[in-house]
XYZ file of C-alpha atoms in Angstrom:
434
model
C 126.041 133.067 110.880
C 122.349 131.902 110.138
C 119.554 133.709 110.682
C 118.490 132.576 113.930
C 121.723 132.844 115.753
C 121.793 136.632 114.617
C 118.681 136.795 116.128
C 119.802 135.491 119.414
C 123.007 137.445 119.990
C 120.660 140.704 119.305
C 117.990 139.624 121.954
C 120.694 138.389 124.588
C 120.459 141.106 127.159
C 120.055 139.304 130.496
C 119.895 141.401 133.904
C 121.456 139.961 137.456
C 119.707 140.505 140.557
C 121.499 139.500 143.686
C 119.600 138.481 146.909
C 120.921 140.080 149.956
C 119.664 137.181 152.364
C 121.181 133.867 152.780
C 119.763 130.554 150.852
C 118.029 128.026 153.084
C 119.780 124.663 153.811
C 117.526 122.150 153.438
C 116.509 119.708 156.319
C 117.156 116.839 155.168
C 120.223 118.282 153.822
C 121.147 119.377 157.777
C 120.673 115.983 158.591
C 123.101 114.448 156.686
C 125.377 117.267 157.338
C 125.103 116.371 161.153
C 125.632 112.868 160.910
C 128.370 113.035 158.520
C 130.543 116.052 160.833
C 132.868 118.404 159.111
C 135.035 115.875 157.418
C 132.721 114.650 155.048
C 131.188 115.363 151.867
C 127.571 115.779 150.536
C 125.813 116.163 147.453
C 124.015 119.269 146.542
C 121.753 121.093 144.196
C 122.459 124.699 144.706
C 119.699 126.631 143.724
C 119.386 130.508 142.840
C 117.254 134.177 142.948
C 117.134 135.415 139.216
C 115.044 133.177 137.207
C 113.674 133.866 133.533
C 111.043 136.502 133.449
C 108.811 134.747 131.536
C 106.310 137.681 130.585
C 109.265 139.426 129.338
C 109.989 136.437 127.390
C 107.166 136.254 126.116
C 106.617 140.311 124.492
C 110.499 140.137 123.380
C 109.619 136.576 121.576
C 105.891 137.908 119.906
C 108.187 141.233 118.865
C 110.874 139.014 117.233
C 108.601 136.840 115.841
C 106.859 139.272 113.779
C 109.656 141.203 112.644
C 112.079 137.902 111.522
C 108.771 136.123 110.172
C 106.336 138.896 108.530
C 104.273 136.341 106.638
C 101.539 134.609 109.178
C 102.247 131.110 107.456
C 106.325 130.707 107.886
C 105.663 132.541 111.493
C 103.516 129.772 111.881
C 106.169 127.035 110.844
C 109.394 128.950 112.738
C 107.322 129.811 115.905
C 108.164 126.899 118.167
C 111.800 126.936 116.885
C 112.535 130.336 117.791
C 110.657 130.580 120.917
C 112.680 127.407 122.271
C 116.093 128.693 121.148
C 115.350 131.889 123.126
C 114.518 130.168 126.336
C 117.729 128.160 126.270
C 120.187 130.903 125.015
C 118.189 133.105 127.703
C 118.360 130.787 130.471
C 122.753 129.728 129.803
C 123.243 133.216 130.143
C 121.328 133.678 133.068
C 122.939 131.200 134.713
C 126.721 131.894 133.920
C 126.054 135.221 135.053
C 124.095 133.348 138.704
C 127.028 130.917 139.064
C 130.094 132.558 138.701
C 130.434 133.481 142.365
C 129.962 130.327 143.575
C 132.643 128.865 140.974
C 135.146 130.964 142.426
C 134.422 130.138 145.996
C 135.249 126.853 145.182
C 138.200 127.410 143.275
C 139.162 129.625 146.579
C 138.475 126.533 148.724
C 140.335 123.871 146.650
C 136.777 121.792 146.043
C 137.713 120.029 143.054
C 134.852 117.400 142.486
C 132.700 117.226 139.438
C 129.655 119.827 139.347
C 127.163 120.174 136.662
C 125.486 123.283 135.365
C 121.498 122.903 135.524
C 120.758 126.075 133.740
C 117.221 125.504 133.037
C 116.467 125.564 136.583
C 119.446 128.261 137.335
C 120.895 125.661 139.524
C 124.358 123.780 139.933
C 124.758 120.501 141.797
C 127.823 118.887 142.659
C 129.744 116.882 145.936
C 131.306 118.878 148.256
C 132.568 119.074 151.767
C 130.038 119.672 154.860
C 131.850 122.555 155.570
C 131.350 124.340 152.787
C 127.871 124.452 152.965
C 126.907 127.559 154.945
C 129.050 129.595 153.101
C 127.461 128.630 149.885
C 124.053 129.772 150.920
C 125.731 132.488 152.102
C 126.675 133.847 148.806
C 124.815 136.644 147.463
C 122.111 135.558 144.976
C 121.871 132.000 146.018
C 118.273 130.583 146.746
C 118.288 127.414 148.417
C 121.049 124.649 148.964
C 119.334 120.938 149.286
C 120.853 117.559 149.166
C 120.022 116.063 145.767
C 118.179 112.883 146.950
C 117.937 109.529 145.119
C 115.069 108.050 143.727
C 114.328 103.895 143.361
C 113.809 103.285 140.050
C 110.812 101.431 138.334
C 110.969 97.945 138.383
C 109.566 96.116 135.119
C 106.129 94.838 135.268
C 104.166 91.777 134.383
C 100.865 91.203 134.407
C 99.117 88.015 135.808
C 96.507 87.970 132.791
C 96.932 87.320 129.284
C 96.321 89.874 126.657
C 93.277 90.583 125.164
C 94.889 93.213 122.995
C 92.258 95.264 123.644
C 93.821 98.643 124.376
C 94.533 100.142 121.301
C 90.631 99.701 119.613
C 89.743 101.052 122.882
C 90.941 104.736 122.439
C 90.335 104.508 118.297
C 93.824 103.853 117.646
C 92.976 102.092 114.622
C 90.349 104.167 113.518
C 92.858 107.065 112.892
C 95.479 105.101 111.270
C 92.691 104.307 108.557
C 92.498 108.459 107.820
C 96.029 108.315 107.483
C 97.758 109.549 111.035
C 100.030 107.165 112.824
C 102.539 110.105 114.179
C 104.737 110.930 111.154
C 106.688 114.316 111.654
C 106.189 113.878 115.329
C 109.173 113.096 118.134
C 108.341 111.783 121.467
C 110.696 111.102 124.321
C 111.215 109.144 127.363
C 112.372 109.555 130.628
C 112.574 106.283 132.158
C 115.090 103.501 132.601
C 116.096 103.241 128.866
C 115.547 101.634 125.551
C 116.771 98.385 123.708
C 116.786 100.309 120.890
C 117.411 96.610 119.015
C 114.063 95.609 119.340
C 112.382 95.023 116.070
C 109.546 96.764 116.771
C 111.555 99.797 118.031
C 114.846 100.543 116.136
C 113.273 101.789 113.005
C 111.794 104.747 115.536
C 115.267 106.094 116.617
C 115.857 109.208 115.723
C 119.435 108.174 116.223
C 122.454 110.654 116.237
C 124.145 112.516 118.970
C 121.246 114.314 120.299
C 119.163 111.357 120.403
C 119.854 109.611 123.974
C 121.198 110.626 127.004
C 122.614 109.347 130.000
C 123.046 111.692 132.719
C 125.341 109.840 134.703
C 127.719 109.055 131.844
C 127.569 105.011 132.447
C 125.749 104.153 128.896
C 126.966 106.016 125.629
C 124.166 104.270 123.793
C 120.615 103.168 124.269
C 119.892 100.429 126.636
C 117.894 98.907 129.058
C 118.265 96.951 132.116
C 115.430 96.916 133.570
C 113.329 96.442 131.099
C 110.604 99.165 132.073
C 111.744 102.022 129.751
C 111.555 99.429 127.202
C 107.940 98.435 127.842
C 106.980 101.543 127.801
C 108.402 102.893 124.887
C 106.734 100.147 122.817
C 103.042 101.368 123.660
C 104.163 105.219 122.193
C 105.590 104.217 119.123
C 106.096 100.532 118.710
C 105.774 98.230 115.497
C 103.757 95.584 114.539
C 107.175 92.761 113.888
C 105.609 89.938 115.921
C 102.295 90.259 114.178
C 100.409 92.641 116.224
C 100.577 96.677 115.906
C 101.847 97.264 119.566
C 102.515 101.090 119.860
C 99.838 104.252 119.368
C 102.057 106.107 117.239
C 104.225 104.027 115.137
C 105.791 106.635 112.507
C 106.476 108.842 115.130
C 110.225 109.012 116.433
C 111.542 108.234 119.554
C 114.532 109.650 121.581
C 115.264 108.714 125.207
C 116.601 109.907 128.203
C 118.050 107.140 131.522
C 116.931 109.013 134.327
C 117.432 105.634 135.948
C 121.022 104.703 136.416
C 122.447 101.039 136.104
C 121.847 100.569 139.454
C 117.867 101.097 139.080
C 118.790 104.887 140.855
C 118.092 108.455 139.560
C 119.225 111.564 141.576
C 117.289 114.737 141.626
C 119.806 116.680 139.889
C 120.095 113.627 137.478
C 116.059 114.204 136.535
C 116.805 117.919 136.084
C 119.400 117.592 133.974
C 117.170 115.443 131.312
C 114.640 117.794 131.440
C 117.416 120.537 130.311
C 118.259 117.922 127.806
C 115.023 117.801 126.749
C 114.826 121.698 125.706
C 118.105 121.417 123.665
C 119.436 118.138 122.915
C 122.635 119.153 120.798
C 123.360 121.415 122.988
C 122.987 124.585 120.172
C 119.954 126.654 120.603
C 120.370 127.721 116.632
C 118.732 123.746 115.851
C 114.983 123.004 116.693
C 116.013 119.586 117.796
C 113.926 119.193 121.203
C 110.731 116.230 121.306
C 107.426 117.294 120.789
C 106.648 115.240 123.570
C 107.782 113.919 126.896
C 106.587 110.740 128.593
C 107.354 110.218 132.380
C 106.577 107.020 133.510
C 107.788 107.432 137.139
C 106.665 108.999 140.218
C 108.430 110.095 143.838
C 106.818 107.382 145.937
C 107.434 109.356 148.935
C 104.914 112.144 148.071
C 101.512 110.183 148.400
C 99.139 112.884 149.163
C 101.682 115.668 149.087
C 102.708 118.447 146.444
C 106.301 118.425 146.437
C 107.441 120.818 143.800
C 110.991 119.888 142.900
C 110.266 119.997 139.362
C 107.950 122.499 139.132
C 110.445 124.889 137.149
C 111.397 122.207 134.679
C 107.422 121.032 133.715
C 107.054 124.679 133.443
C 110.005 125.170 131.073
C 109.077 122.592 128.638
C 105.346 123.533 128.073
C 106.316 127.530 127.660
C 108.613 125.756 124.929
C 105.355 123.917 123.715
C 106.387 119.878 124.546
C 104.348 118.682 126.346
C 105.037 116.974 129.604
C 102.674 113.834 130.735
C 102.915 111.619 133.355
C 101.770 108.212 135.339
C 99.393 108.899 137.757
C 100.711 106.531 140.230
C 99.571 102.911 141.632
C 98.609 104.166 144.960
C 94.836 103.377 145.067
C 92.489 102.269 145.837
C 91.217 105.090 148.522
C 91.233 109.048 148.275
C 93.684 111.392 148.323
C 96.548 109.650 146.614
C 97.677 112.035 144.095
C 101.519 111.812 143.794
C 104.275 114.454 142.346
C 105.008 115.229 140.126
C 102.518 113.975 138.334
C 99.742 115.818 140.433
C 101.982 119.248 139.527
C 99.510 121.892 137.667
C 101.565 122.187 134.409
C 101.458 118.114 134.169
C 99.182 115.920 132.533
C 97.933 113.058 134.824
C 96.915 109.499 133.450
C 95.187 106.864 135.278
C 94.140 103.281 134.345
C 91.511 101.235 133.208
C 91.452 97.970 132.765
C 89.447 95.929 129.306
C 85.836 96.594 131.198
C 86.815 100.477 130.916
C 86.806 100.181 135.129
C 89.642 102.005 136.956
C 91.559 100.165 137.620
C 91.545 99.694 141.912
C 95.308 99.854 142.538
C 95.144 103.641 140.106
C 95.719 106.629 142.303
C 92.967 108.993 142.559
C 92.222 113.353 143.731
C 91.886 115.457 144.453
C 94.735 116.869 143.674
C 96.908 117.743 146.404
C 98.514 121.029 144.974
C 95.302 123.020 143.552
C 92.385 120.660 144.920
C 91.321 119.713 141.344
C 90.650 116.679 139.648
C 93.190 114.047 139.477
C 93.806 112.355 136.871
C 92.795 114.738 134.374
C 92.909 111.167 131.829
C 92.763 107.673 131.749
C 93.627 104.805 129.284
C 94.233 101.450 128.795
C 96.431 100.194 131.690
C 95.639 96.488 132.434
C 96.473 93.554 130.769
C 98.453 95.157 128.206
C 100.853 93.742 125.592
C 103.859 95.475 124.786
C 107.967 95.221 123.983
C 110.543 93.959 126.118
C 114.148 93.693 125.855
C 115.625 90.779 123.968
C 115.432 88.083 123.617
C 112.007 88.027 125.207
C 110.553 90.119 122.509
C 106.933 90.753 124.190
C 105.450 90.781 128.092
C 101.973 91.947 129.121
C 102.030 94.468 131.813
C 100.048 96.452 134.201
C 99.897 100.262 136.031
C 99.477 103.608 134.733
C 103.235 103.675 133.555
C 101.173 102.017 130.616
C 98.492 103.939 130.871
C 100.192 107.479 129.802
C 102.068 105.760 127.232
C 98.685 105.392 124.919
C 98.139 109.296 126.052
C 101.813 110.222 124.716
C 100.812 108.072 121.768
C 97.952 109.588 121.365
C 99.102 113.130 121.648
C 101.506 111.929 118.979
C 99.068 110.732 116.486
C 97.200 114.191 117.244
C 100.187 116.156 116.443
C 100.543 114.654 113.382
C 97.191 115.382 112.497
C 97.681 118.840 113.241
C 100.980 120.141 113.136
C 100.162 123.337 113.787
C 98.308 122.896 117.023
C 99.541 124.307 120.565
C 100.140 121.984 123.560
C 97.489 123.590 125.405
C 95.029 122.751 122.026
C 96.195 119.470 122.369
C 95.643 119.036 125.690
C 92.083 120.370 126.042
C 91.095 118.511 123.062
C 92.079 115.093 124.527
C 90.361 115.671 127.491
């Protein structure tokens, strides 16, 4: 037993609170309940009460911290390790514990469809019948019960311009690479449509192994792409220079990926959640620091337009207390006021907008305020117009357009920064880009 599971099993008291009032059926889970009648089936994210106290995380992980790693330099080093295998062992417990009610009430009721286990949000989603539903919000401790909605996909893009190849002298790309910083040490991830991880300019990037791509829908047991977005986006965080031109921001960083997107162009809510759990332990053992340093989200619910929907809130959250950042588009919904989008415009995201080679914003780039705190939105922008980057083969390159782009410089950026200064927090990170 190493030193850090040791660690765990001594630290893994968890405490279950039951809620005495029912969980809320969503509406537009009603809905669909009503038009469907009692013979049919929905799907569901089941959401519940007891959630990770994360001030008590945080004074059991400072205690442990100083007592495992007495000398300020290795507590330096093992910090973000430790602190990330807490929140996961923390947070499967808390959930098994959550759960186990409602996995006997469907045993008792002969619902045998799939369900997963979304323990980072203390959630489990699954198919079941409409009839089923009340009683499951009935059960003690559960929160909410909401149909887990699909989401359209990004489609790829293509701009109507030629390069200039002007984006990555813009942000001092270049300049950086000459001190000797290009993202080495440093892993970045996507959650997008997927990766051609043959691309010349992006296979020598792959982290590769088991714990390296995901597919939460099971259709894809390695990286691809076909869309082509993922791709294109990938290529601007940590692409090569094969065809003759350096295309990515941080090209000795490595990549891993996550298809949010199915191969239909389709993600589901409890699809998205279950990357982002991904995301905070890969190989599924919270003994291995395995997790990115950095998550890119190129995507955007296009229903929310001026709203603050905060599906997931709890995830975003999650990752930063685990220090990975979590940056997103900032949506193509301009030109006028007020078009902020989630979860992009969520207060523990990062925001990007675009400009185009002029340093304009770019007219179609959603702008604030913010719809959830009022603020300023996007915090950032970047190069987002006219932009050269990968695309699947056999087509090698494409020049796109839209803040998808945009935050892919900022995640390359953040990268090259991380490199720089391994020792920096997200939150240092953050304020010292913008």
């Amino acid at each position: 037993m190493n030193k850090l599971t040791s660690t765990l099993l001594a630290i893994a008291a968890v405490s279950f609170c039951a809620s005495a009032e029912a969980g809320t059926i969503g509406e537009a889970l009603r809905a669909q309940i009503e038009e469907q009648g009692s013979a049919g089936e929905v799907p569901v994210i089941v959401r519940f009460d007891d959630t990770l106290d994360i001030r008590m995380l945080r004074k059991d992980f400072a205690q442990v911290l100083k007592q495992q790693y007495p000398d300020p330099q290795e507590r330096k080093l093992h910090r973000n390790a430790l602190k990330r295998a807490m929140i996961a062992h923390r947070l499967r417990e808390k959930a098994m514990n959550s759960q186990q009610p409602l996995q006997e009430l469907l045993e008792q009721r002969g619902e045998k469809g799939k369900t997963r286990s979304l323990w980072a949000i203390n959630a489990l989603a699954g198919t079941f019948s409409t009839d089923i539903v009340a009683d499951i919000a009935a059960l003690p401790g559960v929160k909410s019960v909401s149909l887990d909605a699909v989401v359209q996909g990004p489609g790829p893009s293509t701009a109507p311009v030629a390069p200039t190849n002007w984006n990555l002298p813009a942000i001092a790309a270049p300049d950086v690479w000459d001190l000797g910083y290009a993202g080495l040490g440093v892993v970045v991830a996507t959650m997008d449509t997927g990766v051609d991880a043959t691309h010349p300019d992006l296979a020598p990037g792959y982290r590769g192994g088991a714990n390296s791509w995901f597919d939460p829908y099971e259709q894809n047991a390695t990286p691809v792409d076909f869309s082509g977005h993922g791709t294109q986006v990938l290529g601007l965080i940590t692409g090569g220079a094969s065809g003759g031109y350096q295309i990515g921001v941080a090209p000795e960083a490595q990549w891993i990926a996550a298809k949010i997107f199915n191969n239909a162009n389709e993600a589901t809510m409890s699809g998205i959640h279950a990357a982002y759990q991904w995301m905070l332990d890969p190989d599924n053992d919270p003994a291995t620091n395995d997790s990115p340093d950095i998550v890119n989200n190129s995507w955007v619910l296009a229903s929310t337009v001026g709203e603050c929907n905060q599906e997931f809130s709890g995830d975003i959250a999650l990752l930063k207390e685990a220090e990975i950042a979590v940056i997103f588009s900032g949506g193509n919904f301009g030109s006028k006021s007020n078009t902020s989008v989630s979860p992009a415009n969520d207060t523990g995201s990062l925001a990007v907008g675009s400009v185009d080679d002029r340093l304009k914003v770019a007219r179609t780039s959603s702008r604030g305020p913010n719809a959830c705190d009022g603020g300023i939105y996007p915090r950032l922008v970047a190069p987002g117009e006219g932009i050269l980057t990968s695309q699947p083969m056999p087509a090698l390159y494409n020049v796109v357009s839209g803040t998808s782009f945009s935050v892919a410089h900022v995640s390359g950026a953040m990268a090259v920064l991380k490199g720089a200064f391994p020792a920096a927090t997200i939150t240092e990170l953050e304020t010292a880009m913008i």
